[in-house]
Amino acid sequence: MVSRTQDTVSSIYEEVDKLGYKVIHSNERRLRIYLPRLAVDTEYAKTLKQVMESFDFVTDVRINPAAKSIAIEHDNQGVSSTLIQEKILSYIEQVSIAETLQNQNFDFLLDAQTDIAFIKTVSFVAYEVVHKNERRIRVLIPRLGDDVEYARKLKYLVESINEVVDVRINARVSCIVVEFDYELDKQEVIQAQEQVFAAIEEAPNIQVDEFAIQKAASKLENNHDIDYVQRLGPSVVSLVLSFGALIGLPFPGVLVAGSIFFAAIPVFQRTWEYIQEEKQLNIDFLDSLTISLHTAIGNYFAPAFMLGLIEGSEIIRDMTARSTERTSLDLLDCLGKYAFVERDGQEVKIAVRDVVEGDRVIVYPGDQIPVDGHILRGTGLIDQCKLTGESVPVTRSEGEEVFASTLLVNGSLCILVERTGNNTRAGVIVALMQSAPVHDTRVENYAAIIANQAVVPTLVVGTTVGLLTGDLNRAIALLTLDIGTGIRVSVPTTILSALTYAARNGVFIRSGRAIEILSRVDTIVFDKTGTLTQGHARITTIKLTEAGVSERQVLALAATAEQGLTHPVAEAIVRHAKDEGVELDECTDWDYHVGLGVFAVINSQQILVGSHRLMAQENVSLDYLNEYYPNLKSGSNSLVYVAANGKLLGVILYSDPPRQESKDVIQEIKQQGISPYMLSGDVTRVARAIAEELGIDDEKVYAEAFPERKVEVVRALHDTGKVVAFCGDGINDSAALAYADVSISFAGATDIARETADIVLMEDDLRGLTHAIKIARHAMDIIWQNAFIVGIPNISAAISGVLFALDPVLAIIINNGSAILAEINGLRPLLGPGDVTPLSSSLDITELLKEEKLHTHKSGSDQQNEITNLFNGRVAETTQAS
């Protein structure tokens, strides 16, 4: 099935072929068309050029009659390049037909400007069904390839169809795959497919709340591979021709020079663009001048070799930049698609996006709360860990406030809706993420910083020497001695090597920028729950208050009463009992009261297990406990009381203890000159007790911190001139992660924390952080070493060239020799910084490559792809294990 075939790209191309022309090259801003008629019909060519230039979205039109081609550059004006190019092809088709019929009426073009403006609000979408069966459909939509906003809207619309159970968009191949409910009959599937087609056509034209779009955002695989043939081909050709001429092969000089100038076009373009934008000269200008002068005097090999190094370094740097392009993840998947609301006295199921302020939402155990509001009736145990970082669920009852994205563990609630979508506390996190500062994804170009400062002095010296000596070769030799080429090659090599070594040792670093910033970090802000602590309750001790009762008896009664609950503390008690080999009995009667505890009958005893409020309600005296254990409520422990037949038997203490390695990590980063801070949504008493145990100063502890507060702390530290890293693992940490100079999370963290983080610790071990810091500092040390390796020989040779004659060949050897040496030195991060002990279960890429029959001698891009794939696999394993 094909919809709107007259508007699809494929049909337009077919019409183009019938008219004798075709598209031979296109990218997001340029379209090149082979059109034989241009070589023989000058009037037609003139008319076509005038028509194309009349459109304000066309920035340049060039016709080459000899090559029988027309090149059109265009400004997308906020519209996808696919749509713009469809229109350009359509107009060329109409002009060609009109000329063929000798019809000079081009009135249809008068609306072209309006037409393009109209596309921005209403547009037809070309699409084609490439595969379908009774339960699945795959649709090719060219627009998905370069219109991320359309892809997000489309996913949101298709996911909203009740019969759809799964939606996957692959922007790289411009496809959407939709799976339908297996319980549908054939007619229902057909109807659902029609809804999908309608969504494809309507997506560009609808206005949707940005929060709703964010909620439907997915990982759009929109990575564009590097075209090695296009990038390196001209340089390789020029190098082969120039080397052939050097050894005496009869290559015409014009051919060799032409190949060099063609390969140098990117350098010339960068030079011109930089001069236009910055109004000053840079290293590219020096490269352009050196290439031109060498070629002009017939010294072809030197500029060809230089071009190979330059383009190779650009490719390596681009591979570094593209190692892990950020993709949007759904911050609020946990809200679900539907909600139960009371309407006209009836409980109805509606889409979350249709819930409005003033509605009454009903939430049942196990459901995520989809709105912010106050409880009208009911009492519930709510897990707020994802939003606030609190390690233990809290009890909320009538009149108290609850928030979207939190989980109702027990009880049922009727909530008066006060905020939805963007306005919820969870929505604020989305807004903070969107307004977070954007950082460059490539390492700072130290080559440009150093080399650009040397351009003018080098020109002055070279020109002066040439004028004084009258020796052009001597002047060119001085221009050849630039320090930028060597550093520009070695910097990305060093970074890529560091990324590879880090991945082999259990640390996934997303970009060169992360390495650069991490090497300068002087402040690390840690989230408490799940980052510095283990993230789950653990029984620490049991205190007895009744003679003749043992700890095992108290533990057995508590575990028996709580074994049917899903509360984290109940699970911890049951788990502890099993670990201690305690056998559980059976309850002959059982009742659970949310926020209080459990009433049970075990072996004919009336058992109470729960909070101090439960004891007070049932008149169980706590006097003995308060007299003999007055300090139980201090520190990081919380209490569960156990009573039998109205008497307190004992109390079980539990806490979320620090990770085993946390204290050592805090001490080590202090030794590295880094100040540790701690943020937590937990109560002040618990937060400070954990901080004291780990060695974090009280003034550097911020408790009861919501996401907005975490962002404020990170901003405040940054504003004082500190380079701030943030380490966290939850949704509530994602905004702070985005605002930090560099962010760290775990592979087993929430999706948004993991995707927001610049650095992901593959093992659930905080020591990976100190490893990453050492790796980053080692890499940056090597970068500065390379600056000296390249700089000292070139500067020394330049001084010699001023005082004495310097042969151009010797200058090339010095310049390129130091560049190669720096390149080799840039591989040293693969050996590690020397003082990093790999984690016992760290990610060994070499072994994994062997297992998968992969090869470590592949190109940098292949290696980086393997690292990325291994990372994604390890994340899946870690998540499944969790």
CSV table of C-alpha atoms in Angstrom, one decimal, residues 10-262:
chain,number,residue,atom,x,y,z
A,10,SER,CA,10.2,7.9,-5.3
A,11,SER,CA,7.5,9.0,-7.7
A,12,ILE,CA,9.0,12.4,-8.2
A,13,TYR,CA,12.3,10.7,-9.0
A,14,GLU,CA,10.6,8.5,-11.5
A,15,GLU,CA,9.1,11.5,-13.3
A,16,VAL,CA,12.5,13.1,-13.2
A,17,ASP,CA,14.0,10.1,-14.9
A,18,LYS,CA,11.3,10.3,-17.6
A,19,LEU,CA,12.3,13.9,-18.3
A,20,GLY,CA,15.9,12.9,-18.8
A,21,TYR,CA,17.5,14.1,-15.5
A,22,LYS,CA,18.2,12.7,-12.1
A,23,VAL,CA,19.5,13.6,-8.6
A,24,ILE,CA,23.2,12.7,-8.4
A,25,HIS,CA,24.0,14.1,-5.0
A,26,SER,CA,22.1,15.6,-2.0
A,27,ASN,CA,22.6,16.5,1.6
A,28,GLU,CA,20.7,18.6,4.1
A,29,ARG,CA,21.5,21.9,2.4
A,30,ARG,CA,22.4,21.0,-1.2
A,31,LEU,CA,20.9,19.3,-4.2
A,32,ARG,CA,22.9,18.4,-7.4
A,33,ILE,CA,21.0,17.3,-10.5
A,34,TYR,CA,22.2,15.8,-13.8
A,35,LEU,CA,20.3,17.5,-16.6
A,36,PRO,CA,21.5,16.9,-20.2
A,37,ARG,CA,19.3,19.6,-21.6
A,38,LEU,CA,21.4,22.3,-19.9
A,39,ALA,CA,24.3,21.6,-22.3
A,40,VAL,CA,22.2,22.3,-25.4
A,41,ASP,CA,19.4,24.7,-24.4
A,42,THR,CA,20.8,28.0,-23.1
A,43,GLU,CA,17.4,29.6,-22.8
A,44,TYR,CA,16.1,26.8,-20.8
A,45,ALA,CA,19.1,27.0,-18.5
A,46,LYS,CA,18.6,30.7,-18.1
A,47,THR,CA,14.9,30.3,-17.3
A,48,LEU,CA,15.5,27.5,-14.8
A,49,LYS,CA,18.2,29.5,-13.0
A,50,GLN,CA,16.0,32.6,-12.8
A,51,VAL,CA,13.1,30.5,-11.4
A,52,MET,CA,15.2,28.8,-8.8
A,53,GLU,CA,16.8,32.1,-7.7
A,54,SER,CA,13.4,33.7,-7.2
A,55,PHE,CA,12.7,31.6,-4.2
A,56,ASP,CA,13.8,33.0,-0.8
A,57,PHE,CA,14.6,29.5,0.5
A,58,VAL,CA,17.2,29.0,-2.3
A,59,THR,CA,20.6,30.6,-1.3
A,60,ASP,CA,22.7,29.7,-4.4
A,61,VAL,CA,22.2,28.3,-7.9
A,62,ARG,CA,25.1,27.1,-10.1
A,63,ILE,CA,24.7,25.7,-13.6
A,64,ASN,CA,27.6,23.8,-15.3
A,65,PRO,CA,26.7,23.2,-18.9
A,66,ALA,CA,29.8,21.2,-19.5
A,67,ALA,CA,29.0,18.8,-16.7
A,68,LYS,CA,25.2,19.0,-17.6
A,69,SER,CA,24.4,19.7,-14.0
A,70,ILE,CA,22.7,22.3,-11.7
A,71,ALA,CA,23.6,22.6,-8.1
A,72,ILE,CA,21.1,24.2,-5.7
A,73,GLU,CA,21.8,25.2,-2.2
A,74,HIS,CA,18.9,26.0,0.1
A,75,ASP,CA,18.0,27.3,3.6
A,76,ASN,CA,15.5,24.8,5.2
A,77,GLN,CA,13.8,27.7,7.0
A,78,GLY,CA,12.7,25.4,9.8
A,79,VAL,CA,11.3,22.8,7.4
A,80,SER,CA,12.8,19.4,6.8
A,81,SER,CA,15.3,19.2,3.9
A,82,THR,CA,13.3,16.3,2.4
A,83,LEU,CA,10.3,18.5,2.0
A,84,ILE,CA,12.3,21.4,0.5
A,85,GLN,CA,14.0,19.2,-2.0
A,86,GLU,CA,10.7,17.6,-2.9
A,87,LYS,CA,9.4,21.0,-3.8
A,88,ILE,CA,12.6,22.0,-5.7
A,89,LEU,CA,12.3,18.8,-7.8
A,90,SER,CA,8.6,19.4,-8.4
A,91,TYR,CA,9.3,22.9,-9.7
A,92,ILE,CA,12.1,21.8,-11.9
A,93,GLU,CA,9.8,19.1,-13.3
A,94,GLN,CA,7.1,21.7,-14.0
A,95,VAL,CA,9.5,24.2,-15.6
A,96,SER,CA,10.9,21.4,-17.8
A,97,ILE,CA,7.4,20.3,-18.9
A,98,ALA,CA,6.4,23.9,-19.6
A,99,GLU,CA,9.5,24.6,-21.6
A,100,THR,CA,9.0,21.4,-23.6
A,101,LEU,CA,5.5,22.5,-24.5
A,102,GLN,CA,6.8,26.0,-25.2
A,103,ASN,CA,4.4,27.2,-22.6
A,104,GLN,CA,6.0,30.3,-21.0
A,105,ASN,CA,3.2,30.6,-18.4
A,106,PHE,CA,4.9,30.2,-15.0
A,107,ASP,CA,2.0,31.6,-13.0
A,108,PHE,CA,2.0,28.4,-10.9
A,109,LEU,CA,5.3,29.6,-9.4
A,110,LEU,CA,3.8,32.8,-8.0
A,111,ASP,CA,2.6,30.9,-5.0
A,112,ALA,CA,5.9,29.2,-4.4
A,113,GLN,CA,6.9,31.4,-1.5
A,114,THR,CA,3.5,31.0,0.1
A,115,ASP,CA,3.7,27.3,-0.5
A,116,ILE,CA,7.0,26.9,1.4
A,117,ALA,CA,5.6,29.0,4.3
A,118,PHE,CA,2.5,26.9,4.2
A,119,ILE,CA,4.6,23.7,4.5
A,120,LYS,CA,5.6,24.8,8.0
A,121,THR,CA,2.1,24.4,9.3
A,122,VAL,CA,0.4,22.0,6.8
A,123,SER,CA,2.3,19.4,4.7
A,124,PHE,CA,1.7,16.1,3.0
A,125,VAL,CA,4.0,13.3,4.1
A,126,ALA,CA,5.4,10.8,1.6
A,127,TYR,CA,5.3,7.2,2.9
A,128,GLU,CA,5.2,3.6,1.8
A,129,VAL,CA,4.4,0.4,3.5
A,130,VAL,CA,7.4,-1.9,2.9
A,131,HIS,CA,6.2,-4.9,5.0
A,132,LYS,CA,3.1,-5.9,6.9
A,133,ASN,CA,1.4,-9.0,8.4
A,134,GLU,CA,-1.6,-9.5,10.7
A,135,ARG,CA,0.2,-8.1,13.7
A,136,ARG,CA,3.0,-5.9,12.5
A,137,ILE,CA,3.6,-3.1,9.9
A,138,ARG,CA,6.7,-1.4,8.7
A,139,VAL,CA,6.4,2.0,7.0
A,140,LEU,CA,9.1,3.9,5.1
A,141,ILE,CA,8.8,7.6,5.7
A,142,PRO,CA,11.7,9.7,4.2
A,143,ARG,CA,10.9,12.6,6.5
A,144,LEU,CA,11.9,10.6,9.6
A,145,GLY,CA,15.5,10.8,8.4
A,146,ASP,CA,16.0,14.5,9.1
A,147,ASP,CA,12.9,15.8,11.0
A,148,VAL,CA,13.3,14.8,14.7
A,149,GLU,CA,10.3,16.9,15.7
A,150,TYR,CA,8.0,15.0,13.3
A,151,ALA,CA,9.4,11.7,14.6
A,152,ARG,CA,8.6,12.7,18.2
A,153,LYS,CA,5.1,13.8,17.3
A,154,LEU,CA,4.5,10.6,15.2
A,155,LYS,CA,5.6,8.3,18.0
A,156,TYR,CA,3.3,10.2,20.4
A,157,LEU,CA,0.3,9.8,18.1
A,158,VAL,CA,0.8,6.2,17.2
A,159,GLU,CA,1.4,5.2,20.9
A,160,SER,CA,-1.9,6.8,21.7
A,161,ILE,CA,-3.8,4.3,19.5
A,162,ASN,CA,-5.4,1.7,21.9
A,163,GLU,CA,-4.7,-1.2,19.6
A,164,VAL,CA,-1.0,-0.5,19.4
A,165,VAL,CA,1.3,-2.4,21.8
A,166,ASP,CA,4.7,-1.3,20.5
A,167,VAL,CA,6.2,1.5,18.4
A,168,ARG,CA,9.8,1.7,17.2
A,169,ILE,CA,11.3,4.4,15.1
A,170,ASN,CA,14.6,4.1,13.3
A,171,ALA,CA,15.4,7.5,11.9
A,172,ARG,CA,18.6,6.2,10.3
A,173,VAL,CA,16.7,4.1,7.8
A,174,SER,CA,13.6,6.4,7.9
A,175,CYS,CA,11.3,3.6,9.1
A,176,ILE,CA,8.6,3.1,11.8
A,177,VAL,CA,7.6,-0.3,13.0
A,178,VAL,CA,4.2,-0.7,14.7
A,179,GLU,CA,2.9,-3.9,16.4
A,180,PHE,CA,-0.7,-4.5,17.2
A,181,ASP,CA,-2.5,-6.3,20.0
A,182,TYR,CA,-2.6,-10.1,19.3
A,183,GLU,CA,-6.2,-10.3,20.4
A,184,LEU,CA,-7.5,-8.1,17.6
A,185,ASP,CA,-9.4,-9.7,14.7
A,186,LYS,CA,-8.5,-9.0,11.1
A,187,GLN,CA,-10.9,-6.1,10.7
A,188,GLU,CA,-9.8,-4.5,13.9
A,189,VAL,CA,-6.1,-4.7,12.7
A,190,ILE,CA,-7.1,-3.1,9.4
A,191,GLN,CA,-8.8,-0.2,11.2
A,192,ALA,CA,-5.8,0.2,13.5
A,193,GLN,CA,-3.5,0.4,10.4
A,194,GLU,CA,-5.7,3.1,9.0
A,195,GLN,CA,-5.3,5.0,12.2
A,196,VAL,CA,-1.5,4.7,11.9
A,197,PHE,CA,-1.6,6.0,8.3
A,198,ALA,CA,-3.8,8.9,9.5
A,199,ALA,CA,-1.3,9.7,12.2
A,200,ILE,CA,1.6,9.7,9.7
A,201,GLU,CA,-0.3,12.3,7.6
A,202,GLU,CA,-1.5,14.4,10.5
A,203,ALA,CA,1.6,14.5,12.6
A,204,PRO,CA,3.1,17.7,10.9
A,205,ASN,CA,-0.1,19.6,11.4
A,206,ILE,CA,-1.1,19.0,15.0
A,207,GLN,CA,-0.2,21.1,18.0
A,208,VAL,CA,0.7,18.9,21.0
A,209,ASP,CA,1.7,19.8,24.6
A,210,GLU,CA,5.5,19.6,24.7
A,211,PHE,CA,5.2,17.6,27.9
A,212,ALA,CA,3.2,15.0,26.0
A,213,ILE,CA,5.8,14.9,23.2
A,214,GLN,CA,8.6,14.5,25.7
A,215,LYS,CA,6.7,11.6,27.3
A,216,ALA,CA,6.7,9.8,23.9
A,217,ALA,CA,10.2,10.6,22.9
A,218,SER,CA,12.4,7.7,22.0
A,219,LYS,CA,15.9,6.7,21.0
A,220,LEU,CA,15.9,7.8,17.4
A,221,GLU,CA,18.8,6.1,15.7
A,222,ASN,CA,19.8,9.2,13.8
A,223,ASN,CA,23.6,8.6,13.7
A,224,HIS,CA,25.1,9.4,10.3
A,225,ASP,CA,28.1,7.4,9.4
A,226,ILE,CA,31.3,9.0,8.2
A,227,ASP,CA,31.7,8.7,4.4
A,228,TYR,CA,35.4,7.7,4.3
A,229,VAL,CA,35.5,7.5,0.5
A,230,GLN,CA,34.2,11.0,0.1
A,231,ARG,CA,36.3,12.4,2.9
A,232,LEU,CA,39.6,10.6,2.2
A,233,GLY,CA,39.3,9.8,-1.5
A,234,PRO,CA,40.6,13.1,-2.9
A,235,SER,CA,43.5,13.2,-0.5
A,236,VAL,CA,44.5,9.7,-1.3
A,237,VAL,CA,44.3,10.3,-5.1
A,238,SER,CA,46.4,13.5,-4.8
A,239,LEU,CA,49.0,11.6,-2.6
A,240,VAL,CA,49.3,8.8,-5.1
A,241,LEU,CA,49.7,11.2,-8.1
A,242,SER,CA,52.2,13.4,-6.3
A,243,PHE,CA,54.3,10.4,-5.2
A,244,GLY,CA,54.2,9.1,-8.7
A,245,ALA,CA,55.4,12.4,-10.0
A,246,LEU,CA,58.1,12.4,-7.3
A,247,ILE,CA,59.6,9.1,-8.4
A,248,GLY,CA,59.4,10.0,-12.1
A,249,LEU,CA,56.1,8.7,-13.4
A,250,PRO,CA,54.9,10.7,-16.4
A,251,PHE,CA,51.9,12.3,-14.7
A,252,PRO,CA,51.0,15.7,-16.1
A,253,GLY,CA,51.7,18.6,-13.7
A,254,VAL,CA,48.3,20.0,-14.3
A,255,LEU,CA,46.6,16.7,-13.3
A,256,VAL,CA,48.6,16.5,-10.1
A,257,ALA,CA,48.1,20.1,-9.2
A,258,GLY,CA,44.4,19.8,-9.9
A,259,SER,CA,44.1,16.8,-7.7
A,260,ILE,CA,45.8,18.7,-4.9
A,261,PHE,CA,43.6,21.8,-5.2
A,262,PHE,CA,40.5,19.6,-5.4
